[in-house]
Short mmCIF file of C-alpha atoms in Angstrom, two decimals:
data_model
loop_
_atom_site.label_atom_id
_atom_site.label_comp_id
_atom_site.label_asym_id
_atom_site.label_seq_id
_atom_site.Cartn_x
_atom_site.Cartn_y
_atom_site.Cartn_z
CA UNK X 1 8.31 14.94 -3.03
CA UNK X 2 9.79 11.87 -1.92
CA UNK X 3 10.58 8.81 -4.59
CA UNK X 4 10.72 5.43 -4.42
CA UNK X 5 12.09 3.51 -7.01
CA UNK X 6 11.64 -0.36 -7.42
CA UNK X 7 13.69 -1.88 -10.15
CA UNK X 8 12.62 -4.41 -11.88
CA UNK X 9 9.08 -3.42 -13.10
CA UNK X 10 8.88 -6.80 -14.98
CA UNK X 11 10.37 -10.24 -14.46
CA UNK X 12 9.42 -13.11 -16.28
CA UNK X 13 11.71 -16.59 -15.41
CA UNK X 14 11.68 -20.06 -15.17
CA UNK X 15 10.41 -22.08 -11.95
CA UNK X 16 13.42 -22.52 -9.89
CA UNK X 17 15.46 -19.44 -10.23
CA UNK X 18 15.96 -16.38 -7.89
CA UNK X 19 14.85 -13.17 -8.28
CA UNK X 20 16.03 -10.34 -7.10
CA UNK X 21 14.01 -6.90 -6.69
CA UNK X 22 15.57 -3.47 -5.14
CA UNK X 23 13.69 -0.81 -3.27
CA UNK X 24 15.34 2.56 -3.72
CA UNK X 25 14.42 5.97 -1.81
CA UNK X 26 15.89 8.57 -4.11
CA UNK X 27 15.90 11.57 -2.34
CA UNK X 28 15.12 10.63 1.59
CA UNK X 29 16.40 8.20 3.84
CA UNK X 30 14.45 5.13 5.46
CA UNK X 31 15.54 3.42 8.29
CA UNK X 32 12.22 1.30 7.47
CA UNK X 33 11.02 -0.15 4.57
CA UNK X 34 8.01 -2.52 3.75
CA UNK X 35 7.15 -5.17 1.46
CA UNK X 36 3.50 -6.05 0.37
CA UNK X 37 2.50 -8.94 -1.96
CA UNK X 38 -0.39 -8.25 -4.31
CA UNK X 39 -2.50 -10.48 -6.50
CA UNK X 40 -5.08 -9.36 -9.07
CA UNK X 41 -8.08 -7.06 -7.59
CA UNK X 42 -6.89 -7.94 -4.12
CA UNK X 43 -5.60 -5.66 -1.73
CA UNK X 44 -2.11 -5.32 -0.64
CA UNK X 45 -0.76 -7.91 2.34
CA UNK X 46 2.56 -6.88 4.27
CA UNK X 47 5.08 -9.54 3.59
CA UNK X 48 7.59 -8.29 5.91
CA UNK X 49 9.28 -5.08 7.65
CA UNK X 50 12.67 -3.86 6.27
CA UNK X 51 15.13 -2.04 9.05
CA UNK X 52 18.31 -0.32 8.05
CA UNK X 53 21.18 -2.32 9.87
CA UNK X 54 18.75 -5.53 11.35
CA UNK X 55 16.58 -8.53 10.65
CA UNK X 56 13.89 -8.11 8.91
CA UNK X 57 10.35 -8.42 10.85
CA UNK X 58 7.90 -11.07 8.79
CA UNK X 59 4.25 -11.09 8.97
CA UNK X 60 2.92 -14.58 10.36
CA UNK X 61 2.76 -17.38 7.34
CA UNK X 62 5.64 -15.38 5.62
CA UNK X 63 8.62 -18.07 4.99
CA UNK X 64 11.78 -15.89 5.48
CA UNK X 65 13.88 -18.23 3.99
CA UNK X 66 11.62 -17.89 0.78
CA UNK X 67 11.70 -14.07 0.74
CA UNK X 68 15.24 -12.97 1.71
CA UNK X 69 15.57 -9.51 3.20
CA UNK X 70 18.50 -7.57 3.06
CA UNK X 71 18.55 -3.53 4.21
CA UNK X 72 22.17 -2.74 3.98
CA UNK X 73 21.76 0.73 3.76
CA UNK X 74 19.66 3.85 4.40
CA UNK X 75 18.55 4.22 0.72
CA UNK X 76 18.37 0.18 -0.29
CA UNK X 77 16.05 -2.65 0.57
CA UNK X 78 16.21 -5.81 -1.11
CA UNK X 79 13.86 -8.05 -1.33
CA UNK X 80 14.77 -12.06 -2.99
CA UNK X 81 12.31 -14.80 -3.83
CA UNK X 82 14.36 -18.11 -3.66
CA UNK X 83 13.85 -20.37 -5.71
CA UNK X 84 10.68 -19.02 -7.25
CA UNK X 85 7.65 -21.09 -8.51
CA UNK X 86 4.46 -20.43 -10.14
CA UNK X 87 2.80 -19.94 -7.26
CA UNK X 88 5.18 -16.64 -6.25
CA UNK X 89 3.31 -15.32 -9.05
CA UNK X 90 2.54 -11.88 -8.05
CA UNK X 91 2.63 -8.03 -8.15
CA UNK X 92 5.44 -7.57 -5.23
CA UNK X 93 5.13 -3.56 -4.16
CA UNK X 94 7.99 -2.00 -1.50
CA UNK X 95 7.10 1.49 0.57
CA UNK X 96 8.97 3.37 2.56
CA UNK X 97 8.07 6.45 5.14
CA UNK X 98 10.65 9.13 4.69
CA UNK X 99 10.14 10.24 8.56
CA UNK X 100 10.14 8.06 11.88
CA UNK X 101 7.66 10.27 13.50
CA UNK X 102 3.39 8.62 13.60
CA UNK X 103 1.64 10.69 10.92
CA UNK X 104 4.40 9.72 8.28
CA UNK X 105 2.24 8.49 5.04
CA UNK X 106 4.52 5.76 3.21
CA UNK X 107 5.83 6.54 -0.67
CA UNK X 108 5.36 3.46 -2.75
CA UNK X 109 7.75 2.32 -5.71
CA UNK X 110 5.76 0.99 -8.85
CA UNK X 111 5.92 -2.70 -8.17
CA UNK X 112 7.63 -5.57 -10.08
CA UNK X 113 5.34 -7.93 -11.97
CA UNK X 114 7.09 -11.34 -11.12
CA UNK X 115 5.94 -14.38 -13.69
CA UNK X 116 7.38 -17.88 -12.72
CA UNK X 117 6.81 -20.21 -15.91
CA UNK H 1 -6.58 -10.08 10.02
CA UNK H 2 -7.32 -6.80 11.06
CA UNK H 3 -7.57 -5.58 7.42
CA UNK H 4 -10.39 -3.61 7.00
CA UNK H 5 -13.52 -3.64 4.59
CA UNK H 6 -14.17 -0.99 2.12
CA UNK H 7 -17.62 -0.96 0.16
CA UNK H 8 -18.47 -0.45 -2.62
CA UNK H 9 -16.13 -3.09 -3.60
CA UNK H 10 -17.31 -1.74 -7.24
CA UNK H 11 -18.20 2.24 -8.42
CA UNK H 12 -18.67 3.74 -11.53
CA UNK H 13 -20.15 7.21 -11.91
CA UNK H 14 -20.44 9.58 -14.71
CA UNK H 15 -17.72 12.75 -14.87
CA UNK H 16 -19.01 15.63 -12.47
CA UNK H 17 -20.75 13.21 -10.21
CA UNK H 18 -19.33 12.53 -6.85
CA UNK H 19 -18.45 9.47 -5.73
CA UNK H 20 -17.98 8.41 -2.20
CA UNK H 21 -16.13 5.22 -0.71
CA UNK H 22 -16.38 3.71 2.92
CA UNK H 23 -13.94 1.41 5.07
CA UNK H 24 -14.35 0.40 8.37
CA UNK H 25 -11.47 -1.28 10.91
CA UNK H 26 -11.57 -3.27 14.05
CA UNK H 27 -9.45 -1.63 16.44
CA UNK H 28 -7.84 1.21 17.41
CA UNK H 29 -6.06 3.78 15.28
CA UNK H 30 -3.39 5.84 15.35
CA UNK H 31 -4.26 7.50 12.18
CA UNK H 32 -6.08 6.27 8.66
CA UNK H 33 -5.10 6.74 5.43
CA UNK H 34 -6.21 6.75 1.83
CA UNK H 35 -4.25 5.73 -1.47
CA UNK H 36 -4.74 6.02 -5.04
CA UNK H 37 -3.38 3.05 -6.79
CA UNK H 38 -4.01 3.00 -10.79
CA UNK H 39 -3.64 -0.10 -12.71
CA UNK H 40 -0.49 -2.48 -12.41
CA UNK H 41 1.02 0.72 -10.71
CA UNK H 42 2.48 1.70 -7.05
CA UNK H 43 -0.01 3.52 -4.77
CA UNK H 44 -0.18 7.07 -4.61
CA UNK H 45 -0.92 8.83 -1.12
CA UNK H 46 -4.26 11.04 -0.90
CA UNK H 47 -4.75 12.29 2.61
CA UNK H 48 -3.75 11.07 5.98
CA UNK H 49 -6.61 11.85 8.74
CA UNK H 50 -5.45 11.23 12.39
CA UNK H 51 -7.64 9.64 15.34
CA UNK H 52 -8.08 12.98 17.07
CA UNK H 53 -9.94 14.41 13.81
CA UNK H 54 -13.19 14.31 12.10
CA UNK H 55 -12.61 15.91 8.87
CA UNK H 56 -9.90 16.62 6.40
CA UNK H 57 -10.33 18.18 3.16
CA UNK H 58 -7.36 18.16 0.39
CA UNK H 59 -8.88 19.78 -2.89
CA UNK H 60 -11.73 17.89 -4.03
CA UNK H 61 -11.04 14.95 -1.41
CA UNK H 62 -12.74 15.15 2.05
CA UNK H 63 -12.12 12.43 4.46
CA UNK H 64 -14.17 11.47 7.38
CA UNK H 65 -13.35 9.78 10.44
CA UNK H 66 -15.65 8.52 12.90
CA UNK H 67 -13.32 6.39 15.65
CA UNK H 68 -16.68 5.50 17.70
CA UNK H 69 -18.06 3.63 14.55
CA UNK H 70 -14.60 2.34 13.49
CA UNK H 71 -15.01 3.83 9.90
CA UNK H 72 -13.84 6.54 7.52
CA UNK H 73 -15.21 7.71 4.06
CA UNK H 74 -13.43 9.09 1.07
CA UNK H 75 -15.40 11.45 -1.28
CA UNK H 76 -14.47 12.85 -4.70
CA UNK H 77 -16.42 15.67 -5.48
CA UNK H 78 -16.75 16.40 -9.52
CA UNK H 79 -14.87 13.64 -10.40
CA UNK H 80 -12.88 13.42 -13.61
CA UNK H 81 -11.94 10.51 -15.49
CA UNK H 82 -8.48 10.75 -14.89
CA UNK H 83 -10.15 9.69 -11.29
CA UNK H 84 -10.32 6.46 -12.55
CA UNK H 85 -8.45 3.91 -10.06
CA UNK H 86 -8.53 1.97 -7.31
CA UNK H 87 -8.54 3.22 -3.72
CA UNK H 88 -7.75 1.76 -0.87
CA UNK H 89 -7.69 2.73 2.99
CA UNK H 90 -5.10 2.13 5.50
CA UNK H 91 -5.05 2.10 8.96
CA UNK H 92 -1.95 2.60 11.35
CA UNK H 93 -1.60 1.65 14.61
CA UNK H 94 0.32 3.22 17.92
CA UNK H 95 3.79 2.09 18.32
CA UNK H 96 4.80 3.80 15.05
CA UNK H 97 6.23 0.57 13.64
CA UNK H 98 4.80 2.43 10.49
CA UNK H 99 3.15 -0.55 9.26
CA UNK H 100 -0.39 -0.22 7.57
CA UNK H 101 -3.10 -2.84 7.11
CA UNK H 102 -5.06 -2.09 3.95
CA UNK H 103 -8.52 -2.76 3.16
CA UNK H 104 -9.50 -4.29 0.26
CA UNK H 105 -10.35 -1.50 -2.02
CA UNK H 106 -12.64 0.52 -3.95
CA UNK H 107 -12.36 0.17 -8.08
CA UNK H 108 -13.63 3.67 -8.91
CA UNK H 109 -14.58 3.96 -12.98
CA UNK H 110 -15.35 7.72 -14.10
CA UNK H 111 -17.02 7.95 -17.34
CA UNK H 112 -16.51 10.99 -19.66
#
């Protein structure tokens, strides 16, 4: 079946650094990828829309300048908090569809637990 | 927010029991979906139901869809405690950006 691997699973760091989390498909390409923000027993929001080659698309009250996007290839999404603080304290979970057509379900990585201290 | 609602919000059954889960949207679908997510992990894809169909059955899941209503149930028949998790429904509009608005989930607790 199709994998998606998210690397890191943990990160724990001090307010005012980046972070940097990776969205892998391992066996399928994905023109598209998404990002969704989780907190504890809440459900997941879309952050933004990954696409292979373009800008990302962000949902309304995401700060793109907060959560850099980068999908440089057909495998690889990026996604970067700048300048985290406590309050990007979350569960950060990436998907991808590994078909264009409607019908596709999306194949989720495991999520990085991000901790700003 | 178009995200949906899902009720209960809470479940927990004994093993063999069934358990049954609802969510309802607020406008119109392309197709709905239902995930499996267990704790602190990525979700897990159950069964994708499209607007044109009533019913779907994958093992011991069977998924409803009623479009006129706006809503869609998820029941586990003879649940197991591995069943444990939370599960959530997605909905996915025309235009196949791909994107999915969630509901807010169903924590599901099987006891042995």
């Amino acid at each position: 079946g199709a994998v998606v691997s998210q690397h890191p699973s943990r990160v724990i760091c001090k307010s005012g650094t980046s972070v940097k989390i990776e969205c892998r498909s391992l066996d399928f390409q994905a023109t598209t990828m998404f990002w969704y923000r989780q907190f504890p027993k809440q459900s997941l929001m879309l952050m933004a829309t990954s696409n292979e080659g373009s800008k990302a698309t962000y949902e309304q009250g995401v700060e793109k300048d907060k959560f850099l996007i980068n999908h440089a290839s057909l495998t690889l999404s990026t996604l970067t908090v700048t300048s985290a603080h406590p309050e990007d304290s979350s569960f950060y979970i990436c998907s991808a569809r590994a078909g264009q057509g409607e019908g596709q379900p999306q194949h989720f990585g495991d999520g990085t637990r991000l901790s700003i201290l | 927010s178009q995200q949906g609602e899902e009720d209960p919000q809470a479940l927990s059954i004994q093993e063999g029991e069934n358990a049954t889960m609802n969510c309802s949207y607020k406008t119109s679908i392309n197709n709905l979906q239902w995930y499996r997510q267990n704790s602190g992990r990525g979700l897990v894809h159950l069964i994708l139901i499209r607007s044109n169909e009533r019913e779907k059955h994958s093992g011991r899941l069977r998924v409803t869809l009623d479009t006129s209503k706006k809503s869609s149930s998820l029941l586990i028949t003879a649940s197991r405690a591995a069943d444990t998790a939370s599960y959530f429904c997605a909905t996915a509009f025309s235009g196949n950006t791909g994107k999915l608005i969630f509901g807010q989930g169903t924590t599901l607790q099987v006891k042995p």
